[in-house]
Amino acid sequence: MQTEFAVVGGGLVGMAIAHGLLRLGRQVTVFDEGDAAFRASRGNFGLVWVQGKGADMPDYARWTRRSAALWPVFAQTLRDRTGIGVELSQTGGIDIFLSEDEAERGVARLSKLRKALGGDYPFEYLGHNALKQLVPEIGSTVTGATLCPEDGHVNPLYLLRALYAAVLDSGGQVINGEPVRKIEYTGAGFVVTNGETWPAQKVVLCAGLGNAHLAPMVGLSAPVKPVRGQVMICERVVPFLNYPSVQIRQVGEGAVQIGDSKEDVGLDDGTTSEVLAGIARRAVRTYPLLRDVRMVRSWGSLRVMSPDGYPVYDRSRSCPGASLVTCHSGVTLAAIHSMVLAGWIAGDAHPELVEGFSAERFEFQPAV
Ligand SMILES: Cc1cc2nc3c(=O)[nH]c(=O)nc-3n(C[C@H](O)[C@H](O)[C@H](O)COP(=O)(O)OP(=O)(O)OC[C@H]3O[C@@H](n4cnc5c(N)ncnc54)[C@H](O)[C@@H]3O)c2cc1C
């Protein structure tokens, strides 16, 4: 059973790439570790977020904006193929500030980005009164917010489900329950071992934190580390919030999702009442109505973080046919991964697309 593309990792990154490759008429088998694995794709915040992304890398800001612009077509493609709607909403997002200091820093960051992008970067600062007109439920101590019209959110679990359904419906194969332990380059292709052995013409590493271990097997590097985020979800309330922020959003069914932390705690994906209390306090200050809303669930999940927080896209020189995709914003970038990056992996698109995203920026010297 030879497959053309072995995609290792069945999270949002791997499934978006697999979906894109299948749409290009390629043959794909996805290998996924399964329930024992760390899976950011099942524990994230669901934002399709532009605001502030790429503060030190304008190409990443462009890449993110392009993905956000592709999202409506991407969501429609998934719906047409699978019947699953992903609850995409792109009415704009707000970054909320609780002090003048926070506001100053937020505006300065976006202004710097706007300058780096030659003035083409849409956002506006709303003071307390202007923000209250947009979102009447804000608390009296909210200073203001920046509004970016390109921000939005989706239901990330429906997204993952839709990608699985689309991949299977397009003839892709998914083999899960076992981690890939070994990948060998034979000179003419690859042999992927997950207990059984599977020949493949090409390999795409999309295994999230698992990439760190797998990449050196095919002459690549994935210096990714876990960064924990704790998130909580509250009971459903009447719709009051059309504008998501990085801390609070109201999902399609009315529940309020509140997050998140950024913690360096290794592979611990648990929760702590101290961090959750801090998150809740800020949420109540932002939207006082949340004081009377019950939390129904909380969880911790591990981000897949490169040293500078930007994606790593690479093709192996020593093992031609092997490539690597990893990123911190796999929801936001799902559209461009599927609709553009899959073409680059298939060899159809231009390499300048991903220039600057190689691990070589971390002084990794690939084997030639
Ligand atoms: C708290 C939190 C909030 C976030 N919020 C957002 C957000 O709002 N917007 C956004 O864009 N992004 C967000 N993210 C990031 C986003 O969730 C990730 O970028 C994305 O899920 C990464 O997908 P992935 O497929 O690379 O990794 P994962 O979801 O971790 O998937 C990796 C997959 O690889 C498999 N695997 C691992 N090792 C092996 C192996 N050896 N063999 C086979 N399979 C293997 C695992 O089974 C797993 O399914 C958030 C993340 C966290 C933790």
CSV table of C-alpha atoms and ligand atoms in Angstrom, one decimal:
chain,number,residue,atom,x,y,z
A,1,MET,CA,0.0,0.0,0.0
A,2,GLN,CA,2.1,2.9,-1.3
A,3,THR,CA,0.7,6.4,-0.6
A,4,GLU,CA,1.8,9.5,-2.4
A,5,PHE,CA,1.7,11.9,0.6
A,6,ALA,CA,2.1,10.6,4.2
A,7,VAL,CA,0.9,13.5,6.4
A,8,VAL,CA,2.0,12.9,10.0
A,9,GLY,CA,-0.3,14.6,12.4
A,10,GLY,CA,-4.1,14.8,12.2
A,11,GLY,CA,-4.6,18.2,14.0
A,12,LEU,CA,-5.8,21.4,12.3
A,13,VAL,CA,-2.4,21.8,10.5
A,14,GLY,CA,-2.2,18.2,9.1
A,15,MET,CA,-5.9,18.1,8.2
A,16,ALA,CA,-5.8,21.5,6.4
A,17,ILE,CA,-2.8,20.4,4.4
A,18,ALA,CA,-4.3,17.0,3.7
A,19,HIS,CA,-7.5,18.6,2.5
A,20,GLY,CA,-5.5,21.0,0.3
A,21,LEU,CA,-3.5,18.2,-1.2
A,22,LEU,CA,-6.6,16.1,-2.0
A,23,ARG,CA,-8.2,19.1,-3.7
A,24,LEU,CA,-5.2,19.2,-5.9
A,25,GLY,CA,-5.9,15.6,-6.9
A,26,ARG,CA,-3.1,14.1,-4.8
A,27,GLN,CA,-3.3,10.9,-2.9
A,28,VAL,CA,-3.0,11.3,0.9
A,29,THR,CA,-2.8,9.1,4.0
A,30,VAL,CA,-2.9,10.9,7.4
A,31,PHE,CA,-1.2,9.2,10.4
A,32,ASP,CA,-2.3,10.5,13.8
A,33,GLU,CA,-1.2,9.5,17.2
A,34,GLY,CA,-4.7,9.7,18.7
A,35,ASP,CA,-6.1,10.3,22.1
A,36,ALA,CA,-2.9,10.1,24.1
A,37,ALA,CA,-1.3,12.9,22.2
A,38,PHE,CA,-1.1,16.6,23.0
A,39,ARG,CA,-3.6,18.3,20.7
A,40,ALA,CA,-3.8,22.0,20.6
A,41,SER,CA,-6.5,21.7,17.9
A,42,ARG,CA,-8.9,20.4,20.5
A,43,GLY,CA,-8.2,23.0,23.2
A,44,ASN,CA,-7.9,26.3,21.5
A,45,PHE,CA,-9.8,29.6,21.5
A,46,GLY,CA,-11.1,29.6,17.9
A,47,LEU,CA,-10.1,33.0,16.8
A,48,VAL,CA,-9.3,33.9,13.2
A,49,TRP,CA,-7.1,36.7,14.3
A,50,VAL,CA,-5.2,39.4,12.4
A,51,GLN,CA,-4.8,42.2,15.0
A,52,GLY,CA,-1.2,42.4,16.2
A,53,LYS,CA,0.0,39.3,14.3
A,54,GLY,CA,3.5,39.8,12.8
A,55,ALA,CA,4.6,42.7,14.9
A,56,ASP,CA,8.3,41.8,14.2
A,57,MET,CA,7.7,40.1,10.9
A,58,PRO,CA,5.6,42.0,8.4
A,59,ASP,CA,5.6,38.9,6.0
A,60,TYR,CA,3.7,37.1,8.7
A,61,ALA,CA,1.2,39.9,9.1
A,62,ARG,CA,0.6,39.7,5.3
A,63,TRP,CA,0.3,35.9,5.4
A,64,THR,CA,-2.2,36.1,8.3
A,65,ARG,CA,-4.3,38.7,6.6
A,66,ARG,CA,-4.3,36.7,3.4
A,67,SER,CA,-5.6,33.7,5.3
A,68,ALA,CA,-8.3,35.7,7.0
A,69,ALA,CA,-9.4,37.0,3.6
A,70,LEU,CA,-9.5,33.4,2.2
A,71,TRP,CA,-11.6,32.2,5.2
A,72,PRO,CA,-15.1,32.8,3.7
A,73,VAL,CA,-14.3,30.7,0.6
A,74,PHE,CA,-12.6,28.1,2.7
A,75,ALA,CA,-15.6,27.8,5.1
A,76,GLN,CA,-18.0,27.6,2.2
A,77,THR,CA,-15.9,24.9,0.5
A,78,LEU,CA,-16.0,22.8,3.6
A,79,ARG,CA,-19.7,23.3,3.9
A,80,ASP,CA,-20.3,22.4,0.3
A,81,ARG,CA,-18.3,19.2,0.7
A,82,THR,CA,-19.5,18.1,4.1
A,83,GLY,CA,-22.6,20.0,5.1
A,84,ILE,CA,-20.8,21.1,8.3
A,85,GLY,CA,-20.9,24.8,9.0
A,86,VAL,CA,-18.0,26.1,11.1
A,87,GLU,CA,-19.7,29.2,12.5
A,88,LEU,CA,-17.4,31.6,10.9
A,89,SER,CA,-18.0,35.2,11.9
A,90,GLN,CA,-15.7,38.0,10.7
A,91,THR,CA,-17.5,41.1,12.0
A,92,GLY,CA,-14.2,42.4,13.4
A,93,GLY,CA,-12.4,41.9,16.7
A,94,ILE,CA,-11.5,44.1,19.7
A,95,ASP,CA,-8.4,44.1,21.8
A,96,ILE,CA,-9.6,45.5,25.2
A,97,PHE,CA,-7.5,47.7,27.4
A,98,LEU,CA,-8.0,48.1,31.2
A,99,SER,CA,-5.6,50.9,31.7
A,100,GLU,CA,-4.1,53.9,29.8
A,101,ASP,CA,-0.8,52.1,29.8
A,102,GLU,CA,-2.2,49.0,28.1
A,103,ALA,CA,-4.0,51.2,25.5
A,104,GLU,CA,-0.8,53.1,24.7
A,105,ARG,CA,1.2,49.9,24.2
A,106,GLY,CA,-1.6,48.3,22.1
A,107,VAL,CA,-1.9,51.3,19.8
A,108,ALA,CA,1.8,51.7,19.5
A,109,ARG,CA,2.2,48.1,18.4
A,110,LEU,CA,-0.5,48.3,15.7
A,111,SER,CA,0.8,51.7,14.5
A,112,LYS,CA,4.3,50.2,14.1
A,113,LEU,CA,2.7,47.3,12.1
A,114,ARG,CA,0.8,49.8,9.9
A,115,LYS,CA,4.0,51.7,9.2
A,116,ALA,CA,5.9,48.4,8.3
A,117,LEU,CA,3.1,47.5,5.9
A,118,GLY,CA,3.2,50.9,4.1
A,119,GLY,CA,0.1,52.2,5.8
A,120,ASP,CA,-2.1,49.3,4.7
A,121,TYR,CA,-3.3,48.0,8.0
A,122,PRO,CA,-6.9,48.6,9.1
A,123,PHE,CA,-7.6,49.3,12.8
A,124,GLU,CA,-9.0,52.1,14.9
A,125,TYR,CA,-8.8,53.0,18.6
A,126,LEU,CA,-12.1,53.4,20.4
A,127,GLY,CA,-12.2,55.2,23.7
A,128,HIS,CA,-14.6,54.0,26.4
A,129,ASN,CA,-17.6,55.9,25.1
A,130,ALA,CA,-17.1,54.8,21.5
A,131,LEU,CA,-16.6,51.2,22.6
A,132,LYS,CA,-19.7,51.3,24.7
A,133,GLN,CA,-21.8,52.2,21.7
A,134,LEU,CA,-20.4,49.1,19.9
A,135,VAL,CA,-20.6,46.8,23.0
A,136,PRO,CA,-22.9,48.2,25.6
A,137,GLU,CA,-22.0,45.6,28.2
A,138,ILE,CA,-18.5,46.8,28.8
A,139,GLY,CA,-17.5,47.7,32.4
A,140,SER,CA,-17.0,51.2,33.7
A,141,THR,CA,-13.2,50.6,34.1
A,142,VAL,CA,-12.5,49.6,30.6
A,143,THR,CA,-10.3,52.2,29.0
A,144,GLY,CA,-10.9,51.4,25.4
A,145,ALA,CA,-10.1,49.0,22.6
A,146,THR,CA,-8.6,48.7,19.2
A,147,LEU,CA,-11.0,47.4,16.6
A,148,CYS,CA,-9.7,45.5,13.6
A,149,PRO,CA,-12.4,44.7,10.9
A,150,GLU,CA,-10.5,41.7,9.6
A,151,ASP,CA,-10.7,39.7,12.9
A,152,GLY,CA,-13.2,36.9,13.5
A,153,HIS,CA,-13.7,33.5,15.0
A,154,VAL,CA,-15.0,30.0,14.3
A,155,ASN,CA,-16.0,26.9,16.2
A,156,PRO,CA,-12.6,25.1,16.1
A,157,LEU,CA,-14.1,21.7,16.9
A,158,TYR,CA,-16.6,22.0,14.0
A,159,LEU,CA,-13.6,23.0,11.8
A,160,LEU,CA,-11.7,19.9,12.8
A,161,ARG,CA,-14.7,17.8,12.2
A,162,ALA,CA,-15.4,19.3,8.8
A,163,LEU,CA,-11.8,18.8,7.8
A,164,TYR,CA,-11.9,15.1,8.8
A,165,ALA,CA,-15.2,14.7,6.9
A,166,ALA,CA,-13.8,16.5,3.8
A,167,VAL,CA,-10.6,14.5,3.8
A,168,LEU,CA,-12.4,11.1,4.1
A,169,ASP,CA,-15.0,12.2,1.6
A,170,SER,CA,-12.3,13.1,-0.9
A,171,GLY,CA,-10.6,9.7,-0.8
A,172,GLY,CA,-8.0,10.5,1.9
A,173,GLN,CA,-7.2,7.8,4.4
A,174,VAL,CA,-6.7,8.4,8.2
A,175,ILE,CA,-4.9,5.9,10.3
A,176,ASN,CA,-5.0,6.8,14.0
A,177,GLY,CA,-4.2,5.4,17.4
A,178,GLU,CA,-0.5,4.9,17.0
A,179,PRO,CA,2.3,7.5,16.9
A,180,VAL,CA,4.7,7.4,14.0
A,181,ARG,CA,8.0,6.3,15.6
A,182,LYS,CA,10.3,6.2,12.6
A,183,ILE,CA,10.6,7.8,9.2
A,184,GLU,CA,13.4,6.5,6.9
A,185,TYR,CA,14.4,8.0,3.6
A,186,THR,CA,15.2,5.3,1.1
A,187,GLY,CA,16.5,7.5,-1.7
A,188,ALA,CA,13.4,6.8,-3.7
A,189,GLY,CA,10.9,7.7,-1.1
A,190,PHE,CA,10.1,7.1,2.6
A,191,VAL,CA,9.1,4.3,4.9
A,192,VAL,CA,6.9,5.5,7.8
A,193,THR,CA,6.7,3.2,10.8
A,194,ASN,CA,3.9,3.3,13.4
A,195,GLY,CA,4.0,-0.3,14.4
A,196,GLU,CA,3.4,-1.3,10.8
A,197,THR,CA,5.5,0.0,7.9
A,198,TRP,CA,4.0,2.2,5.2
A,199,PRO,CA,5.8,3.2,2.0
A,200,ALA,CA,5.2,6.8,0.9
A,201,GLN,CA,6.6,8.9,-2.0
A,202,LYS,CA,6.5,12.1,0.2
A,203,VAL,CA,6.2,13.0,3.8
A,204,VAL,CA,4.7,16.1,5.4
A,205,LEU,CA,5.4,16.6,9.1
A,206,CYS,CA,2.4,18.2,10.8
A,207,ALA,CA,2.7,16.6,14.2
A,208,GLY,CA,2.6,19.7,16.4
A,209,LEU,CA,4.9,19.2,19.4
A,210,GLY,CA,5.7,15.8,17.9
A,211,ASN,CA,7.6,17.5,15.1
A,212,ALA,CA,10.5,18.3,17.4
A,213,HIS,CA,11.3,14.5,17.6
A,214,LEU,CA,10.4,13.6,14.0
A,215,ALA,CA,12.0,16.4,12.0
A,216,PRO,CA,15.7,15.3,12.4
A,217,MET,CA,14.8,11.9,10.9
A,218,VAL,CA,14.3,13.7,7.5
A,219,GLY,CA,17.0,16.4,7.8
A,220,LEU,CA,14.7,19.1,9.2
A,221,SER,CA,14.4,21.0,12.4
A,222,ALA,CA,11.3,21.9,14.4
A,223,PRO,CA,12.4,23.8,17.6
A,224,VAL,CA,8.9,23.9,19.0
A,225,LYS,CA,8.1,24.1,22.7
A,226,PRO,CA,4.9,23.8,24.7
A,227,VAL,CA,3.2,27.0,26.1
A,228,ARG,CA,0.2,26.2,28.2
A,229,GLY,CA,-3.1,28.1,27.8
A,230,GLN,CA,-5.9,27.7,30.3
A,231,VAL,CA,-9.4,28.4,29.0
A,232,MET,CA,-12.9,28.2,30.5
A,233,ILE,CA,-16.3,28.0,29.1
A,234,CYS,CA,-19.4,29.5,30.8
A,235,GLU,CA,-23.1,28.6,30.5
A,236,ARG,CA,-25.1,30.0,27.7
A,237,VAL,CA,-26.4,33.5,27.9
A,238,VAL,CA,-28.4,35.8,25.7
A,239,PRO,CA,-26.3,37.1,22.8
A,240,PHE,CA,-24.5,40.3,23.9
A,241,LEU,CA,-21.1,40.1,22.3
A,242,ASN,CA,-20.6,40.4,18.5
A,243,TYR,CA,-17.0,41.3,18.7
A,244,PRO,CA,-14.5,38.6,20.0
A,245,SER,CA,-11.3,39.6,21.7
A,246,VAL,CA,-8.3,37.5,22.6
A,247,GLN,CA,-9.7,37.0,26.1
A,248,ILE,CA,-13.5,36.7,25.6
A,249,ARG,CA,-15.8,35.5,22.9
A,250,GLN,CA,-19.4,34.4,22.7
A,251,VAL,CA,-19.8,31.2,20.7
A,252,GLY,CA,-22.6,30.4,18.3
A,253,GLU,CA,-24.7,28.6,20.9
A,254,GLY,CA,-24.4,31.5,23.4
A,255,ALA,CA,-21.8,30.1,25.7
A,256,VAL,CA,-19.0,32.5,26.7
A,257,GLN,CA,-15.4,31.3,26.2
A,258,ILE,CA,-12.8,33.0,28.4
A,259,GLY,CA,-9.1,32.7,28.2
A,260,ASP,CA,-6.3,32.4,28.2
A,261,SER,CA,-2.9,32.2,29.9
A,262,LYS,CA,0.6,31.8,28.5
A,263,GLU,CA,2.6,29.5,30.9
A,264,ASP,CA,5.9,27.8,30.6
A,265,VAL,CA,5.1,24.6,32.4
A,266,GLY,CA,6.6,21.9,30.1
A,267,LEU,CA,4.1,19.2,29.1
A,268,ASP,CA,1.7,19.8,31.9
A,269,ASP,CA,-1.7,20.5,30.3
A,270,GLY,CA,-3.7,20.8,33.6
A,271,THR,CA,-5.4,23.7,35.1
A,272,THR,CA,-4.8,25.7,38.3
A,273,SER,CA,-7.5,27.7,40.2
A,274,GLU,CA,-5.1,30.6,40.7
A,275,VAL,CA,-4.7,31.2,36.9
A,276,LEU,CA,-8.4,30.6,36.2
A,277,ALA,CA,-9.4,33.0,38.9
A,278,GLY,CA,-7.1,35.7,37.4
A,279,ILE,CA,-8.7,35.1,34.0
A,280,ALA,CA,-12.2,35.3,35.4
A,281,ARG,CA,-11.4,38.5,37.3
A,282,ARG,CA,-10.3,40.2,34.2
A,283,ALA,CA,-13.4,38.9,32.3
A,284,VAL,CA,-15.8,40.2,35.0
A,285,ARG,CA,-14.1,43.6,34.9
A,286,THR,CA,-14.4,43.7,31.1
A,287,TYR,CA,-18.1,42.5,31.1
A,288,PRO,CA,-19.6,42.8,34.6
A,289,LEU,CA,-22.7,40.7,33.5
A,290,LEU,CA,-20.3,37.7,33.6
A,291,ARG,CA,-20.3,37.9,37.4
A,292,ASP,CA,-23.5,36.0,37.5
A,293,VAL,CA,-22.7,33.5,34.8
A,294,ARG,CA,-21.5,30.0,35.9
A,295,MET,CA,-18.4,28.4,34.6
A,296,VAL,CA,-19.2,24.9,33.3
A,297,ARG,CA,-15.8,23.6,32.1
A,298,SER,CA,-12.2,24.6,32.1
A,299,TRP,CA,-9.1,23.0,30.5
A,300,GLY,CA,-5.4,23.5,29.8
A,301,SER,CA,-3.9,23.0,26.3
A,302,LEU,CA,-0.4,23.2,25.0
A,303,ARG,CA,0.5,25.7,22.2
A,304,VAL,CA,3.0,24.6,19.7
A,305,MET,CA,5.5,27.5,19.9
A,306,SER,CA,8.6,28.2,17.8
A,307,PRO,CA,11.3,30.4,19.3
A,308,ASP,CA,9.9,33.6,17.7
A,309,GLY,CA,6.3,32.5,17.7
A,310,TYR,CA,6.1,32.5,13.9
A,311,PRO,CA,5.4,29.5,11.6
A,312,VAL,CA,8.1,27.1,10.4
A,313,TYR,CA,7.7,25.9,6.8
A,314,ASP,CA,10.5,23.9,5.3
A,315,ARG,CA,11.4,21.4,2.6
A,316,SER,CA,14.2,19.0,3.3
A,317,ARG,CA,17.4,19.2,1.1
A,318,SER,CA,18.9,16.0,2.3
A,319,CYS,CA,15.7,14.0,2.0
A,320,PRO,CA,13.8,15.4,-1.0
A,321,GLY,CA,10.1,15.0,-0.7
A,322,ALA,CA,10.0,15.6,3.1
A,323,SER,CA,8.5,18.9,4.3
A,324,LEU,CA,7.4,20.4,7.6
A,325,VAL,CA,4.6,22.7,8.6
A,326,THR,CA,4.1,24.0,12.1
A,327,CYS,CA,2.6,27.2,13.5
A,328,HIS,CA,1.1,28.8,16.6
A,329,SER,CA,-2.1,30.0,14.9
A,330,GLY,CA,-3.4,26.9,13.2
A,331,VAL,CA,-7.1,28.1,13.3
A,332,THR,CA,-6.3,31.4,11.6
A,333,LEU,CA,-4.0,29.9,9.1
A,334,ALA,CA,-6.1,26.8,8.2
A,335,ALA,CA,-7.5,28.6,5.1
A,336,ILE,CA,-4.1,29.5,3.7
A,337,HIS,CA,-2.6,26.2,4.7
A,338,SER,CA,-5.3,24.4,2.7
A,339,MET,CA,-5.7,26.7,-0.2
A,340,VAL,CA,-2.1,27.9,-0.8
A,341,LEU,CA,0.5,26.1,1.3
A,342,ALA,CA,-0.6,22.7,0.2
A,343,GLY,CA,0.2,23.8,-3.4
A,344,TRP,CA,3.7,24.7,-2.3
A,345,ILE,CA,4.1,21.3,-0.6
A,346,ALA,CA,2.9,19.6,-3.8
A,347,GLY,CA,5.5,21.6,-5.7
A,348,ASP,CA,2.9,23.6,-7.7
A,349,ALA,CA,3.4,27.0,-6.0
A,350,HIS,CA,6.3,29.4,-5.9
A,351,PRO,CA,8.9,29.0,-3.1
A,352,GLU,CA,9.0,32.8,-2.5
A,353,LEU,CA,5.6,32.3,-0.9
A,354,VAL,CA,7.2,31.0,2.2
A,355,GLU,CA,10.5,32.7,2.1
A,356,GLY,CA,11.6,33.7,5.6
A,357,PHE,CA,9.6,30.9,7.3
A,358,SER,CA,12.4,28.3,7.3
A,359,ALA,CA,13.9,27.1,10.5
A,360,GLU,CA,17.2,28.4,9.1
A,361,ARG,CA,16.3,31.7,10.8
A,362,PHE,CA,17.1,30.0,14.1
A,363,GLU,CA,20.6,29.2,12.7
A,364,PHE,CA,19.6,25.7,12.0
A,365,GLN,CA,21.9,24.3,9.3
A,366,PRO,CA,20.1,21.7,7.3
A,367,ALA,CA,22.0,18.6,6.2
A,368,VAL,CA,22.6,18.8,2.4
B,1,LIG,C1,-5.2,27.7,24.7
B,1,LIG,C2,-4.9,27.8,23.2
B,1,LIG,C3,-5.6,28.8,22.5
B,1,LIG,C4,-5.4,29.0,21.1
B,1,LIG,N1,-6.1,29.9,20.4
B,1,LIG,C5,-6.0,30.0,19.1
B,1,LIG,C6,-6.8,30.9,18.4
B,1,LIG,O1,-7.6,31.5,18.9
B,1,LIG,N2,-6.6,31.0,17.0
B,1,LIG,C7,-5.6,30.3,16.4
B,1,LIG,O2,-5.4,30.5,15.2
B,1,LIG,N3,-4.8,29.4,17.1
B,1,LIG,C8,-5.0,29.2,18.4
B,1,LIG,N4,-4.3,28.3,19.1
B,1,LIG,C9,-3.3,27.5,18.3
B,1,LIG,C10,-3.8,26.4,17.5
B,1,LIG,O3,-4.7,25.6,18.3
B,1,LIG,C11,-2.7,25.6,17.0
B,1,LIG,O4,-1.9,26.4,16.2
B,1,LIG,C12,-3.1,24.4,16.2
B,1,LIG,O5,-4.1,23.6,16.8
B,1,LIG,C13,-1.9,23.5,15.9
B,1,LIG,O6,-2.3,22.4,15.2
B,1,LIG,P1,-1.3,21.3,14.9
B,1,LIG,O7,-2.1,20.3,14.0
B,1,LIG,O8,0.0,21.8,14.5
B,1,LIG,O9,-1.1,20.7,16.4
B,1,LIG,P2,-2.0,19.7,17.3
B,1,LIG,O10,-3.3,20.1,17.4
B,1,LIG,O11,-1.2,19.6,18.6
B,1,LIG,O12,-1.9,18.4,16.6
B,1,LIG,C14,-0.8,17.6,16.4
B,1,LIG,C15,-1.3,16.2,16.0
B,1,LIG,O13,-0.1,15.4,15.7
B,1,LIG,C16,-0.3,14.2,16.2
B,1,LIG,N5,1.0,13.6,16.5
B,1,LIG,C17,1.9,14.1,17.4
B,1,LIG,N6,3.0,13.2,17.3
B,1,LIG,C18,2.7,12.3,16.4
B,1,LIG,C19,3.4,11.2,15.9
B,1,LIG,N7,4.7,10.8,16.4
B,1,LIG,N8,2.8,10.4,15.0
B,1,LIG,C20,1.6,10.6,14.6
B,1,LIG,N9,0.9,11.7,15.0
B,1,LIG,C21,1.5,12.5,15.9
B,1,LIG,C22,-1.2,14.3,17.4
B,1,LIG,O14,-2.0,13.1,17.6
B,1,LIG,C23,-2.0,15.5,17.1
B,1,LIG,O15,-3.3,15.2,16.6
B,1,LIG,C24,-4.5,28.1,20.4
B,1,LIG,C25,-3.8,27.1,21.1
B,1,LIG,C26,-4.0,27.0,22.5
B,1,LIG,C27,-3.3,25.9,23.2
